[in-house]
XYZ file of C-alpha atoms in Angstrom:
431
model
C 88.478 128.958 120.483
C 86.513 126.727 118.310
C 85.934 123.424 116.969
C 86.257 121.330 114.028
C 85.102 117.861 113.370
C 86.776 116.119 110.501
C 84.908 112.906 108.688
C 87.615 109.665 107.859
C 86.132 107.378 104.961
C 88.169 104.844 107.015
C 90.033 103.753 110.356
C 93.454 103.568 107.812
C 92.746 107.390 106.854
C 91.487 108.604 110.308
C 95.182 106.957 111.767
C 97.171 108.247 109.038
C 96.106 111.871 108.898
C 95.992 111.964 112.625
C 99.804 110.323 112.866
C 101.076 112.937 109.823
C 98.622 116.179 109.906
C 96.784 116.973 112.718
C 98.990 119.173 113.887
C 99.176 121.025 111.046
C 95.541 120.855 110.509
C 95.176 122.744 113.836
C 97.727 125.376 112.712
C 96.412 126.233 109.678
C 92.780 125.786 111.397
C 93.825 128.194 113.896
C 95.172 130.712 111.734
C 92.339 131.063 109.683
C 89.595 132.042 112.449
C 92.551 133.810 114.807
C 91.633 131.489 117.322
C 93.139 128.225 118.822
C 90.902 125.364 117.273
C 90.372 122.133 118.119
C 90.265 119.176 115.702
C 88.158 116.103 116.172
C 88.607 112.939 113.876
C 86.201 110.657 113.607
C 84.728 107.520 110.925
C 81.655 108.001 108.288
C 80.489 105.452 109.835
C 77.090 105.731 106.996
C 79.754 106.566 104.171
C 81.701 103.567 105.513
C 79.052 100.942 105.802
C 77.251 102.166 102.500
C 80.650 102.106 100.194
C 82.873 99.883 101.797
C 83.557 97.244 99.481
C 85.285 94.739 101.965
C 83.485 92.271 104.573
C 84.665 94.949 107.080
C 81.848 97.243 106.267
C 81.893 99.763 109.417
C 85.359 101.496 109.873
C 88.052 99.711 110.855
C 90.024 98.461 113.891
C 87.376 97.150 115.214
C 87.689 94.746 118.240
C 85.543 91.648 118.904
C 83.651 92.804 121.395
C 81.750 95.465 118.967
C 78.635 95.036 116.666
C 78.498 94.714 113.050
C 75.147 96.304 111.476
C 71.914 93.951 110.739
C 72.547 94.159 107.219
C 75.764 93.401 107.273
C 75.532 90.322 105.215
C 73.590 91.780 102.532
C 76.250 94.428 101.830
C 78.939 91.613 101.817
C 76.866 89.409 99.656
C 76.745 92.487 97.154
C 80.482 93.469 97.182
C 81.536 90.033 96.023
C 80.628 90.818 92.823
C 81.808 94.074 92.615
C 79.763 95.713 89.981
C 78.540 99.185 91.615
C 79.988 100.906 88.984
C 78.806 103.908 91.253
C 81.696 104.098 92.972
C 85.219 104.652 91.959
C 88.072 102.435 91.792
C 89.864 103.398 94.643
C 86.858 103.322 96.491
C 86.940 99.330 96.304
C 90.960 99.072 96.720
C 91.391 101.258 99.280
C 94.317 102.848 97.642
C 96.096 105.856 98.402
C 96.161 107.259 95.102
C 99.069 109.607 96.125
C 101.290 106.923 96.558
C 102.906 106.214 93.295
C 106.777 104.900 92.107
C 107.166 108.643 90.798
C 107.404 110.616 93.808
C 108.959 107.854 95.392
C 112.481 108.719 96.098
C 114.573 106.525 95.172
C 118.680 105.316 96.622
C 120.330 102.407 97.847
C 118.493 101.876 100.724
C 115.057 100.887 98.927
C 116.415 100.473 95.168
C 116.136 96.286 95.057
C 112.945 96.505 96.768
C 111.750 99.447 94.217
C 112.883 97.662 91.281
C 110.836 93.745 92.724
C 108.137 96.185 93.111
C 107.715 97.798 89.351
C 108.215 93.808 88.277
C 105.593 92.485 90.017
C 103.307 95.990 89.012
C 103.781 95.447 85.063
C 103.227 91.807 85.292
C 101.242 90.759 88.750
C 101.046 87.117 89.300
C 103.402 86.294 86.480
C 106.523 86.715 87.335
C 108.729 84.348 90.658
C 107.853 87.644 93.099
C 104.571 85.916 94.391
C 104.477 86.984 97.203
C 106.601 89.876 97.300
C 107.417 90.350 101.020
C 108.809 93.707 101.639
C 110.258 94.455 104.977
C 111.961 97.229 106.926
C 111.992 99.680 110.214
C 108.896 101.572 111.110
C 108.396 105.159 108.550
C 110.809 103.577 105.957
C 108.648 103.506 102.972
C 107.443 100.357 102.739
C 103.530 101.698 102.924
C 104.160 104.045 100.032
C 105.393 101.306 97.959
C 102.532 98.769 98.610
C 100.176 101.221 97.217
C 102.611 102.553 94.477
C 102.526 98.412 92.892
C 98.357 98.771 93.271
C 98.139 102.463 92.227
C 100.069 100.908 88.730
C 98.364 97.928 88.327
C 94.934 99.587 88.360
C 96.313 102.080 85.973
C 97.160 99.195 83.622
C 95.017 97.124 84.634
C 91.214 98.584 85.024
C 89.775 94.808 84.955
C 91.814 93.714 88.196
C 90.078 93.344 91.413
C 93.163 94.954 93.438
C 92.802 94.795 97.513
C 94.882 97.018 99.699
C 94.553 95.581 103.978
C 96.415 96.333 106.927
C 96.969 93.452 108.457
C 94.472 94.954 111.621
C 91.528 95.175 109.522
C 91.963 91.697 108.280
C 91.594 90.255 111.255
C 88.431 92.581 112.060
C 86.709 90.866 108.913
C 87.939 87.474 110.299
C 86.026 88.756 114.125
C 82.979 89.210 112.049
C 82.288 86.482 109.223
C 82.826 84.695 112.883
C 80.706 86.172 114.783
C 77.965 86.449 111.652
C 78.513 82.902 110.870
C 79.406 84.592 107.335
C 83.129 82.565 106.765
C 81.600 81.592 103.129
C 81.016 85.032 102.074
C 84.157 86.235 103.534
C 86.587 83.602 101.782
C 84.774 84.379 98.421
C 85.402 87.931 98.819
C 88.618 87.546 99.511
C 89.427 84.637 96.846
C 88.175 86.324 93.998
C 90.966 89.026 94.713
C 93.550 89.615 91.359
C 96.267 91.246 94.011
C 96.032 91.134 97.949
C 98.228 93.967 99.138
C 98.176 92.636 103.207
C 100.008 95.906 105.260
C 101.944 94.949 108.427
C 101.858 91.277 108.938
C 103.128 91.082 111.878
C 99.824 91.803 113.383
C 98.543 88.409 113.047
C 100.989 87.714 116.469
C 99.015 85.526 118.265
C 95.282 85.998 116.310
C 95.771 81.641 115.459
C 91.956 81.774 113.443
C 93.580 84.623 111.710
C 96.571 83.002 110.183
C 94.615 80.103 109.670
C 91.468 81.743 107.496
C 94.795 83.694 105.481
C 96.540 80.642 104.940
C 93.822 79.000 103.202
C 93.277 82.431 101.059
C 97.105 82.374 100.037
C 96.858 79.125 98.875
C 93.756 79.788 97.018
C 95.763 82.730 95.273
C 98.847 81.061 94.643
C 97.465 78.401 92.633
C 95.150 80.303 89.974
C 98.211 82.978 90.042
C 97.045 85.657 92.030
C 99.398 88.254 93.104
C 100.282 88.900 96.849
C 102.284 91.213 98.154
C 103.086 91.636 101.979
C 104.901 93.963 103.926
C 106.158 92.984 107.828
C 108.565 95.405 110.086
C 111.063 92.035 110.131
C 112.417 89.241 108.337
C 110.087 86.956 107.908
C 111.365 84.047 109.923
C 111.975 86.814 112.644
C 108.052 87.481 113.538
C 107.159 86.724 116.651
C 104.028 84.289 117.070
C 103.463 83.332 113.103
C 103.145 79.678 112.404
C 106.192 77.800 110.968
C 103.498 77.509 107.768
C 103.120 80.831 106.745
C 106.822 81.473 107.080
C 107.486 79.271 104.949
C 104.982 80.383 102.361
C 106.549 83.613 102.727
C 109.763 82.039 101.637
C 108.331 81.105 98.231
C 109.103 84.388 96.181
C 110.650 86.980 96.836
C 112.042 88.689 100.238
C 113.384 92.733 100.187
C 114.848 94.120 102.695
C 114.123 98.612 102.505
C 116.715 100.272 105.068
C 117.082 103.407 106.774
C 117.990 106.264 104.012
C 121.476 107.424 103.766
C 122.305 111.281 103.590
C 122.318 111.800 100.086
C 118.790 109.939 100.250
C 117.663 111.711 103.298
C 118.534 115.008 101.790
C 116.753 114.180 97.971
C 113.459 113.453 100.521
C 113.540 116.623 102.339
C 113.627 118.567 99.208
C 110.976 117.245 97.860
C 108.637 117.101 100.477
C 109.356 120.985 100.989
C 109.339 121.309 97.218
C 105.737 119.474 97.872
C 104.811 121.968 100.203
C 105.989 124.778 98.217
C 108.942 126.076 99.875
C 112.173 125.707 98.463
C 114.614 124.471 100.703
C 118.264 125.298 101.237
C 120.919 122.553 100.913
C 122.798 123.836 103.758
C 119.390 123.261 105.936
C 118.338 119.825 104.335
C 122.045 118.511 105.034
C 121.554 119.911 108.796
C 118.491 117.590 108.687
C 119.436 114.854 107.260
C 122.862 114.702 109.198
C 121.377 115.096 113.030
C 117.788 112.529 112.102
C 118.713 109.370 110.594
C 116.596 106.971 111.816
C 113.446 106.625 108.966
C 111.010 109.095 106.692
C 108.531 109.834 109.104
C 111.175 111.521 111.403
C 112.330 113.444 108.810
C 108.916 114.266 107.830
C 107.449 115.309 111.487
C 111.376 117.549 111.574
C 110.813 119.622 108.235
C 107.132 120.130 109.230
C 108.087 121.402 112.415
C 110.458 123.939 110.290
C 108.023 125.365 108.221
C 105.577 125.998 110.863
C 108.273 127.685 112.898
C 109.082 130.511 110.143
C 105.643 130.923 109.411
C 104.767 131.612 112.703
C 107.557 133.884 112.785
C 107.515 135.346 109.993
C 111.273 134.407 109.197
C 112.636 132.671 105.724
C 113.860 129.056 106.217
C 117.836 129.294 107.029
C 120.439 127.097 108.567
C 119.799 129.615 112.032
C 116.288 129.230 112.315
C 116.237 125.342 111.289
C 118.755 124.867 114.705
C 116.262 127.076 116.714
C 113.288 124.702 115.428
C 114.780 121.550 115.664
C 116.774 122.301 119.150
C 114.236 119.790 121.130
C 114.225 117.360 118.667
C 117.838 116.740 117.738
C 119.357 118.145 120.844
C 116.967 114.554 122.672
C 118.137 112.454 120.032
C 122.729 113.142 120.285
C 121.551 113.628 124.331
C 120.161 109.539 123.849
C 122.091 108.057 121.178
C 125.877 108.480 122.159
C 128.699 106.027 122.160
C 128.601 105.097 125.595
C 125.038 103.856 125.182
C 125.781 102.592 122.271
C 128.898 100.448 123.628
C 126.704 99.263 126.562
C 123.369 98.134 125.142
C 125.480 96.094 122.482
C 128.285 94.706 125.171
C 124.403 93.863 127.056
C 123.082 91.900 124.359
C 125.679 89.758 123.162
C 126.480 89.192 126.951
C 129.925 90.257 127.183
C 131.753 93.102 128.921
C 131.589 96.455 127.249
C 135.989 96.660 127.737
C 135.873 93.865 125.452
C 134.591 96.628 122.707
C 138.431 98.583 123.516
C 139.974 95.558 123.614
C 142.951 93.785 120.936
C 140.858 90.486 121.436
C 140.227 89.325 117.646
C 137.376 86.141 118.801
C 134.322 86.320 116.415
C 132.469 86.864 119.872
C 134.375 89.657 120.214
C 135.008 91.143 116.989
C 131.620 90.721 115.227
C 129.370 92.569 118.294
C 132.369 95.134 117.660
C 131.771 95.844 114.365
C 128.317 95.823 115.305
C 128.146 98.462 117.736
C 130.719 100.751 115.566
C 128.148 100.174 112.962
C 125.416 101.332 115.165
C 127.258 104.253 116.298
C 128.249 105.477 112.353
C 124.321 105.020 112.072
C 122.827 106.466 114.622
C 124.954 109.245 116.033
C 126.818 112.478 114.035
C 130.489 110.906 114.525
C 133.153 111.033 112.071
C 134.651 107.724 111.728
C 137.972 108.848 113.480
C 136.078 110.091 116.025
C 134.098 106.375 116.867
C 137.643 104.610 116.221
C 139.577 106.693 119.471
C 136.131 105.728 121.254
C 136.061 102.258 120.273
C 139.875 101.990 122.109
C 142.004 104.579 119.614
C 141.509 102.856 116.171
C 142.573 103.516 112.966
C 139.414 105.279 111.116
C 139.775 102.923 108.708
C 138.921 100.073 110.685
C 136.002 102.064 111.563
C 135.149 101.636 107.905
C 136.134 97.872 107.018
C 133.566 97.413 110.232
C 130.527 99.203 108.773
C 131.288 97.828 104.779
C 131.183 93.980 106.878
C 128.344 94.787 108.721
C 125.985 96.320 105.351
C 127.354 93.016 103.627
C 126.624 90.726 106.317
C 122.886 91.987 106.872
C 121.403 90.954 103.019
C 122.797 87.562 103.941
C 123.216 86.864 107.458
C 119.446 86.516 109.081
C 120.511 86.200 112.831
C 123.217 89.437 112.402
C 120.141 91.166 110.657
C 117.944 91.054 113.406
C 119.958 91.807 116.126
C 120.479 94.785 114.301
C 117.447 95.914 113.818
C 116.896 94.685 117.356
C 119.348 97.047 118.928
C 118.581 99.839 116.375
C 115.200 99.605 118.071
C 115.738 99.698 121.454
C 118.646 101.865 120.860
C 115.685 104.837 119.026
C 113.451 103.915 121.727
């Protein structure tokens, strides 16, 4: 076997490649060298230390126990001016250039979030959408949208100082500034930004000093009409361990949700991803994958990569039978776990009612709403049809199930407590 060491410019890129492309890189390397190849990912620390434009000058995701290089304060002071013409704008912003509005698949699940993001990118800081708060489950495209906003702003306003930062990296910056007693430099840097794109704010959970510093940065940027975009995996008021004063400020602008993609959108995503890889994906194969994998885009991408790898390894054309064989473990596992019985028991436990109440004729609000949520979850997390779901819930007509699904879809956008309950139940059921 052979070894191949790849260097990443920062921790975010390293994590991104590890999660999305490592398996495929190993496959291609092994194919090229005709022997198994072990891939090692590492941070190019010297490159990062010399070229990072934020106070986090040594890699990413650092912890309080890590020490920064002795010249860190010097580097930070130089970075505040952001006048180093030798570096590209993308090195300064930490934006992923391939994440744009043009290659984002749009559907009912993300059309509002995309429309709001476009408005912000056209007139940063000049709309009522400040901050723009985007929330949704893992793998639904929040990070793509955040980067798309930054890329569009950078294309149209090249003089603006745009910065993408993951919440964990912001925390690392705070820790480093605290260790080096360089909070003045830290504050000057973040307050010099025209656009701050903060990803996964839920990681501020319990980090009080980080929340305090972000509170002041938020106020400073808002007062000077600078654009703030924040992403999170849940609705602002449901973020655990976050101070009320921050949550209140997150509500100043516009809060939009990205939901799991509907079937048509999932098919479009799969066909687009295959096209990028130079493969024409048959509608039948795309629909089979989309029908069986419903939770998020990342799951779809993983399934598609498995089908493409299986096809290349066996030297066979991609067809429905091949896709079924390639994904038998993945789809079999999903279908085994997400049974209607499991969903019903989980919902009943969550709302502290009896499973039998979901089958009964009781029409009290305490029973009707959990029953509708259970039907909605069954429709969105399994492959059962409306009539089959009705049968599983005490022999009800399919129109009852359809009404339940539409009711929950409608209520999620305006009932925060219900939306949170649905979100929690989805995460529990998906494991």
